[in-house]
C-alpha cells in the first residue's frame, strides 16, 4: 500500500481516513493535536494511541513532507530555510522577526510558470505544484525551529510560486492552518499574494476569508504587459473588476504590491495613474523597492524617487507603506528565492 501524507488532510478528511482503517473518528482529533499543537517529530511521542495504531501510522503514512536541509541567518534576524522534498526537489521559506510579529513566508510551488521579468523565481521556470502537506509542513518546521516561546504570528504566501495556480492544495492547507485544533491561525493573519489569476481569485474569495494581496507593479497595460506576461491574459480592466467584486468584510482592504523599478514604473505620472486605477477599490498599497540581482535587468530607484512616489499616493488619501527589504544578505528577500533550484 502506498503511504499517505498525513498533513494533506483537513480534519474531516482525516476522520474519514481513520475510519477507513477501522479506528474511531475521534482519533483524528487526537492526531491533529499531536501534529499541529504538540508538533510531534515521531509517532513514538503519541503515547495515548495504541501500539498497534502507532505502528499502522508509522508504516502507512509520511509524517514529514519536507526535510530541513539548511538554514541561513541574515544580519537582521531573518532566517531562510531550505527544505528537500520527497522527490529530491528543493524549496525555500523565510521567517521574519518584526516584534511583536513573527512572519512566515511560505512557498506554494517549485519554481513558477508566470515568468515575471523582475523575479528570480520566475526566471527559473516551473517544476511542479506543492501538495498540501508540503505547504503545511513548512510552517510546522519553522514553528519547531522558532521554539515554543516564539509563536509564528503571521503567514504570507509570498515565497516561491503562484499560490492561486495551485489553488486546490492551497485551500486545503488554509483549512488546516485555520482549524482551531490545527495550527489555529486567524484569517486576519494569513495573506495570499497573487499575480492576478482572475477566475481563481473569485474562488478564493468564495471559499476562504484570508487577506488578499495583488501583485500589480504597473498601472497601465503597456508597462504591465512588459513586466508580467500574465497581463496579456488578464489585463488591468479584468483584474480590477475581479478586485471590485472580491468579497470582503467591511474592515478589510486588498493590498496592492507595487515593485518600484527605476525609470520603468517609478515616475510621478505612474503614481498618479495608480491613484486613478485604485480609486474604486478598497485598497492599500505596499511599495517594494526592487531587490537587484545580476541576472535581472532592472535597478532600484533612488530613495527620493521612492518617497516622492509614496507622497503622491498619500496626498490622494491612499494608504501606502514602503516594504523594508529583509534578509537581502542571504538572498531571502522578495523575489530572491531560487538559489537551490539549480541543484535540484
Ligand atoms: N506569485 C505571487 C507570490 C510570490 S512573489 C505573486 O507574484 O504575488 C511575492 C512578492 O515578491 C510579489 O509581490 C513579487 O512581485 C515580489 N518580488 C518578486 N521579485 C522581486 C524583486 N526582485 N524585488 C522585490 N520584490 C520582488
Ligand atoms: Fe511567479 Fe510571483 Fe515571481 Fe511572478 S512574481 S514569477 S507570479 S513568483
Coordinates of C-alpha atoms and ligand atoms in Angstrom, one line a residue:
X1 CA 0.0 0.0 0.0
X2 CA 1.3 3.4 -0.9
X3 CA 1.9 5.7 2.1
X4 CA -0.3 8.7 2.5
X5 CA 0.9 12.2 3.5
X6 CA -0.9 12.7 6.8
X7 CA -0.6 16.5 6.6
X8 CA -2.6 16.5 3.3
X9 CA -5.8 16.0 5.4
X10 CA -8.0 18.7 6.9
X11 CA -9.8 17.3 10.0
X12 CA -12.9 16.0 8.2
X13 CA -10.8 14.1 5.7
X14 CA -8.6 12.7 8.4
X15 CA -11.7 11.5 10.2
X16 CA -12.8 9.7 7.1
X17 CA -9.3 8.2 6.8
X18 CA -9.1 6.9 10.3
X19 CA -12.5 5.3 10.0
X20 CA -11.4 3.6 6.7
X21 CA -8.7 1.8 8.6
X22 CA -11.0 0.7 11.4
X23 CA -10.4 3.4 14.0
X24 CA -13.0 5.6 15.8
X25 CA -13.4 9.1 14.3
X26 CA -12.3 10.9 17.5
X27 CA -8.8 9.6 16.9
X28 CA -8.5 12.1 14.1
X29 CA -8.7 15.0 16.6
X30 CA -6.1 13.3 18.7
X31 CA -3.8 13.0 15.7
X32 CA -4.5 16.6 14.7
X33 CA -3.4 17.9 18.2
X34 CA -0.3 15.8 18.0
X35 CA 0.6 17.1 14.6
X36 CA -0.2 20.8 15.0
X37 CA -0.3 21.6 18.6
X38 CA 2.5 19.4 20.0
X39 CA 4.3 19.4 16.7
X40 CA 5.5 15.8 17.1
X41 CA 8.6 14.6 15.4
X42 CA 7.8 10.9 15.5
X43 CA 4.7 8.7 16.1
X44 CA 6.5 7.3 19.2
X45 CA 5.6 10.5 21.0
X46 CA 1.9 9.7 20.8
X47 CA 1.5 7.6 23.9
X48 CA -2.3 8.0 24.0
X49 CA -2.5 5.9 20.8
X50 CA -2.3 2.1 20.9
X51 CA 0.9 0.5 19.9
X52 CA -0.9 -1.2 17.0
X53 CA -2.3 2.1 15.7
X54 CA 1.1 3.8 16.0
X55 CA 2.7 1.0 14.0
X56 CA 0.0 1.5 11.4
X57 CA 0.7 5.2 11.3
X58 CA 4.5 4.6 11.2
X59 CA 4.3 2.3 8.1
X60 CA 1.2 3.7 6.4
X61 CA 1.9 7.4 6.4
X62 CA 4.5 10.1 5.8
X63 CA 4.7 12.1 8.9
X64 CA 7.0 14.7 7.3
X65 CA 6.6 16.1 3.8
X66 CA 9.6 18.4 3.9
X67 CA 13.0 17.8 5.3
X68 CA 15.0 20.8 6.5
X69 CA 18.4 20.6 4.9
X70 CA 19.8 24.0 5.7
X71 CA 19.2 27.4 7.2
X72 CA 20.9 30.8 6.7
X73 CA 20.7 33.7 9.1
X74 CA 20.7 37.3 8.0
X75 CA 22.2 40.1 10.0
X76 CA 18.7 41.5 10.7
X77 CA 17.4 38.2 12.3
X78 CA 15.7 36.9 9.1
X79 CA 16.2 33.2 8.7
X80 CA 15.9 31.3 5.4
X81 CA 15.1 27.6 5.5
X82 CA 15.9 25.3 2.6
X83 CA 13.7 22.2 2.5
X84 CA 14.2 19.0 0.5
X85 CA 11.0 17.3 -0.8
X86 CA 10.5 13.6 -1.2
X87 CA 11.4 13.7 -4.9
X88 CA 14.7 15.5 -4.2
X89 CA 13.4 19.0 -5.2
X90 CA 14.1 22.0 -3.0
X91 CA 12.0 24.9 -1.8
X92 CA 12.7 27.8 0.5
X93 CA 10.8 29.5 3.2
X94 CA 11.6 32.6 5.3
X95 CA 11.0 33.5 8.9
X96 CA 11.0 37.3 9.5
X97 CA 11.1 38.7 13.1
X98 CA 9.4 42.1 13.3
X99 CA 8.4 42.3 17.0
X100 CA 5.8 41.7 18.2
X101 CA 5.2 39.9 14.9
X102 CA 7.0 36.8 13.6
X103 CA 6.1 36.4 10.0
X104 CA 6.5 33.1 8.0
X105 CA 6.8 33.5 4.2
X106 CA 6.0 30.2 2.5
X107 CA 6.3 28.7 -0.9
X108 CA 3.4 27.2 -2.9
X109 CA 5.2 25.7 -6.0
X110 CA 8.7 24.5 -7.0
X111 CA 9.5 27.4 -9.3
X112 CA 6.9 29.4 -11.1
X113 CA 5.5 29.3 -14.6
X114 CA 4.5 33.0 -14.8
X115 CA 7.8 34.5 -15.7
X116 CA 7.6 38.0 -14.3
X117 CA 10.7 39.8 -15.6
X118 CA 11.8 41.1 -12.2
X119 CA 11.5 37.9 -10.2
X120 CA 14.3 35.4 -9.8
X121 CA 11.9 32.5 -9.1
X122 CA 10.2 33.5 -12.4
X123 CA 13.4 33.2 -14.4
X124 CA 13.8 29.6 -13.3
X125 CA 10.6 28.2 -14.7
X126 CA 8.0 25.9 -13.2
X127 CA 8.8 22.4 -11.9
X128 CA 5.7 21.3 -10.0
X129 CA 3.0 22.3 -7.6
X130 CA 3.4 21.6 -3.9
X131 CA 1.0 19.3 -2.2
X132 CA -1.0 20.4 0.8
X133 CA 1.3 18.6 3.2
X134 CA 4.4 20.3 1.8
X135 CA 2.8 23.7 2.3
X136 CA 1.6 22.9 5.9
X137 CA 4.9 21.3 6.9
X138 CA 6.9 24.4 6.1
X139 CA 5.1 26.1 8.9
X140 CA 5.3 23.1 11.3
X141 CA 9.1 23.0 10.8
X142 CA 9.6 26.7 11.1
X143 CA 7.5 26.8 14.3
X144 CA 9.5 23.9 15.7
X145 CA 12.7 25.8 14.9
X146 CA 11.4 29.1 16.4
X147 CA 10.7 27.3 19.7
X148 CA 7.6 27.2 21.9
X149 CA 8.1 30.7 23.4
X150 CA 8.2 32.4 19.9
X151 CA 4.9 31.7 18.1
X152 CA 4.6 32.5 14.4
X153 CA 2.0 35.3 14.3
X154 CA 1.5 35.9 10.5
X155 CA 1.7 33.8 7.4
X156 CA 2.3 35.2 3.9
X157 CA 2.2 33.2 0.7
X158 CA 4.9 35.2 -0.9
X159 CA 7.7 32.6 -1.3
X160 CA 8.3 30.6 -4.4
X161 CA 5.4 30.1 -6.8
X162 CA 1.9 31.4 -7.5
X163 CA -0.4 30.2 -4.8
X164 CA -3.6 30.6 -7.0
X165 CA -2.0 28.4 -9.7
X166 CA -2.1 25.6 -7.0
X167 CA -5.5 26.5 -5.6
X168 CA -6.8 23.1 -4.6
X169 CA -3.7 22.3 -2.4
X170 CA -3.7 25.9 -1.1
X171 CA -7.4 25.9 0.0
X172 CA -6.9 22.6 1.8
X173 CA -3.7 23.9 3.5
X174 CA -5.6 27.1 4.6
X175 CA -8.2 24.9 6.3
X176 CA -5.5 23.2 8.3
X177 CA -3.8 26.4 9.2
X178 CA -7.0 28.0 10.4
X179 CA -8.5 25.0 12.2
X180 CA -8.7 25.8 15.9
X181 CA -7.3 22.4 16.7
X182 CA -4.9 22.6 13.7
X183 CA -2.5 25.5 13.7
X184 CA -5.2 27.9 14.8
X185 CA -4.3 31.0 12.7
X186 CA -6.9 33.7 12.4
X187 CA -7.8 34.6 8.7
X188 CA -6.7 38.1 9.6
X189 CA -3.1 36.8 10.0
X190 CA -2.9 35.0 6.7
X191 CA -2.2 36.7 3.4
X192 CA -2.3 35.1 -0.1
X193 CA -0.4 37.0 -2.7
X194 CA -1.4 36.6 -6.3
X195 CA -0.2 37.9 -9.7
X196 CA -3.9 38.3 -10.5
X197 CA -5.4 35.0 -11.8
X198 CA -8.9 36.3 -12.2
X199 CA -11.0 33.1 -12.1
X200 CA -9.0 31.7 -9.2
X201 CA -9.4 34.9 -7.2
X202 CA -13.2 34.6 -7.4
X203 CA -13.0 31.1 -6.0
X204 CA -10.6 32.1 -3.2
X205 CA -13.0 34.9 -2.3
X206 CA -15.9 32.5 -2.1
X207 CA -14.1 29.8 -0.1
X208 CA -11.7 31.5 2.2
X209 CA -11.7 34.7 4.3
X210 CA -7.9 35.2 4.3
X211 CA -6.4 38.5 3.2
X212 CA -5.7 39.1 -0.4
X213 CA -2.6 40.8 -1.9
X214 CA -2.4 41.5 -5.6
X215 CA 0.9 42.0 -7.3
X216 CA 0.2 45.0 -9.5
X217 CA 3.5 46.6 -10.3
X218 CA 2.2 48.8 -13.1
X219 CA -0.9 50.9 -13.5
X220 CA -1.1 50.7 -17.4
X221 CA -1.4 47.7 -19.6
X222 CA 1.7 48.5 -21.8
X223 CA 4.1 48.5 -18.8
X224 CA 2.4 45.6 -17.1
X225 CA 2.5 43.5 -20.3
X226 CA 6.2 44.1 -20.5
X227 CA 6.8 43.2 -16.8
X228 CA 4.3 40.4 -16.4
X229 CA 3.3 38.1 -19.3
X230 CA 0.1 37.2 -17.4
X231 CA -1.3 40.6 -18.1
X232 CA -1.9 39.6 -21.7
X233 CA -4.4 37.0 -20.4
X234 CA -5.9 39.1 -17.6
X235 CA -5.4 42.7 -18.4
X236 CA -5.9 45.5 -15.8
X237 CA -9.6 46.0 -16.6
X238 CA -10.4 42.4 -15.9
X239 CA -8.1 42.3 -12.8
X240 CA -9.6 45.5 -11.3
X241 CA -13.1 44.1 -12.0
X242 CA -12.2 41.0 -10.0
X243 CA -10.8 43.1 -7.2
X244 CA -14.0 45.2 -7.0
X245 CA -16.1 42.0 -6.9
X246 CA -13.9 40.4 -4.2
X247 CA -16.0 39.7 -1.1
X248 CA -14.5 41.5 1.9
X249 CA -15.8 42.2 5.4
X250 CA -16.1 46.0 5.8
X251 CA -12.8 46.4 7.6
X252 CA -10.7 44.6 5.1
X253 CA -8.8 46.0 2.1
X254 CA -6.9 44.4 -0.7
X255 CA -3.2 45.1 -0.5
X256 CA -1.7 46.1 -3.9
X257 CA 2.0 45.3 -4.2
X258 CA 4.0 47.6 -6.4
X259 CA 7.7 46.9 -7.0
X260 CA 9.4 50.2 -7.8
X261 CA 11.7 49.8 -10.8
X262 CA 13.9 52.7 -11.8
X263 CA 12.7 54.6 -14.8
X264 CA 10.2 51.8 -15.6
X265 CA 7.2 52.5 -13.3
X266 CA 8.5 55.0 -10.7
X267 CA 7.7 58.4 -12.2
X268 CA 5.2 60.8 -10.7
X269 CA 2.8 60.1 -13.6
X270 CA 2.9 56.4 -12.8
X271 CA 1.9 57.3 -9.2
X272 CA -1.0 59.4 -10.4
X273 CA -2.2 56.7 -12.8
X274 CA -2.0 54.2 -9.8
X275 CA -4.2 56.5 -7.7
X276 CA -6.8 56.7 -10.5
X277 CA -6.7 52.9 -11.1
X278 CA -7.4 52.2 -7.4
X279 CA -10.0 54.9 -6.9
X280 CA -12.9 52.5 -6.8
X281 CA -11.4 49.7 -4.8
X282 CA -10.9 49.3 -1.1
X283 CA -7.1 49.3 -1.3
X284 CA -3.8 49.9 0.4
X285 CA -0.5 49.9 -1.4
X286 CA 2.7 48.3 -0.4
X287 CA 5.6 49.8 -2.3
X288 CA 8.5 47.4 -2.7
X289 CA 11.8 48.9 -3.8
X290 CA 13.3 46.4 -6.3
X291 CA 15.8 44.0 -4.9
X292 CA 18.5 43.9 -7.5
X293 CA 20.2 40.8 -8.8
X294 CA 22.9 40.5 -11.5
X295 CA 20.6 38.3 -13.6
X296 CA 17.7 40.8 -13.6
X297 CA 17.7 43.8 -15.9
X298 CA 16.3 46.4 -13.5
X299 CA 17.6 48.9 -10.9
X300 CA 16.3 50.1 -7.6
X301 CA 15.1 53.8 -7.8
X302 CA 17.0 56.3 -5.6
X303 CA 15.3 57.0 -2.2
X304 CA 14.0 60.4 -3.2
X305 CA 12.0 58.8 -6.1
X306 CA 10.6 56.2 -3.8
X307 CA 9.5 58.8 -1.2
X308 CA 8.1 61.1 -3.9
X309 CA 6.0 58.2 -5.2
X310 CA 4.7 57.4 -1.8
X311 CA 3.8 61.1 -1.2
X312 CA 1.6 61.3 -4.3
X313 CA -0.4 58.3 -3.1
X314 CA -0.7 59.6 0.4
X315 CA -1.8 63.0 -0.8
X316 CA -4.7 61.2 -2.6
X317 CA -5.5 59.5 0.8
X318 CA -4.3 56.1 -0.3
X319 CA -2.5 54.2 2.5
X320 CA 1.0 53.5 1.1
X321 CA 3.7 51.8 3.0
X322 CA 7.3 51.1 1.9
X323 CA 8.3 47.5 2.5
X324 CA 11.6 47.2 4.2
X325 CA 13.8 44.7 2.5
X326 CA 14.6 41.9 4.9
X327 CA 17.3 39.2 4.6
X328 CA 18.8 40.5 1.4
X329 CA 22.3 39.4 2.5
X330 CA 21.2 35.8 2.5
X331 CA 19.1 36.1 -0.7
X332 CA 15.9 35.7 1.3
X333 CA 14.3 39.0 0.2
X334 CA 11.3 39.2 -2.0
X335 CA 11.9 37.7 -5.4
X336 CA 15.3 36.2 -4.4
X337 CA 14.1 32.7 -3.6
X338 CA 15.6 30.4 -6.3
X339 CA 19.1 29.6 -5.3
X340 CA 18.8 25.9 -4.6
X341 CA 16.6 25.0 -7.5
X342 CA 19.7 24.9 -9.7
X343 CA 21.0 21.9 -7.8
X344 CA 17.7 20.1 -7.6
Ligands
LIG1 N1 3.4 34.7 -7.1 C1 2.9 35.5 -6.1 C2 3.5 35.3 -4.8 C3 5.0 35.2 -4.7 S1 6.0 36.6 -5.2 C4 2.9 37.0 -6.6 O1 3.6 37.3 -7.5 O2 2.3 37.7 -5.9 C5 6.0 37.6 -3.7 C6 6.3 39.0 -4.0 O3 7.7 39.3 -4.2 C7 5.5 39.6 -5.1 O4 4.8 40.8 -4.8 C8 6.6 39.8 -6.1 O5 6.2 40.7 -7.1 C9 7.8 40.2 -5.3 N2 9.0 40.2 -6.0 C10 9.4 39.4 -6.9 N3 10.7 39.7 -7.4 C11 11.1 40.8 -6.7 C12 12.3 41.6 -6.6 N4 13.3 41.3 -7.4 N5 12.3 42.6 -5.8 C13 11.3 42.9 -5.0 N6 10.2 42.2 -4.9 C14 10.0 41.1 -5.8
LIG2 FE1 5.8 33.9 -10.2 FE2 5.1 35.7 -8.3 FE3 7.7 35.5 -9.3 FE4 5.7 36.4 -10.9 S1 6.5 37.4 -9.0 S2 7.3 34.9 -11.4 S3 4.0 35.2 -10.2 S4 6.6 34.1 -8.1

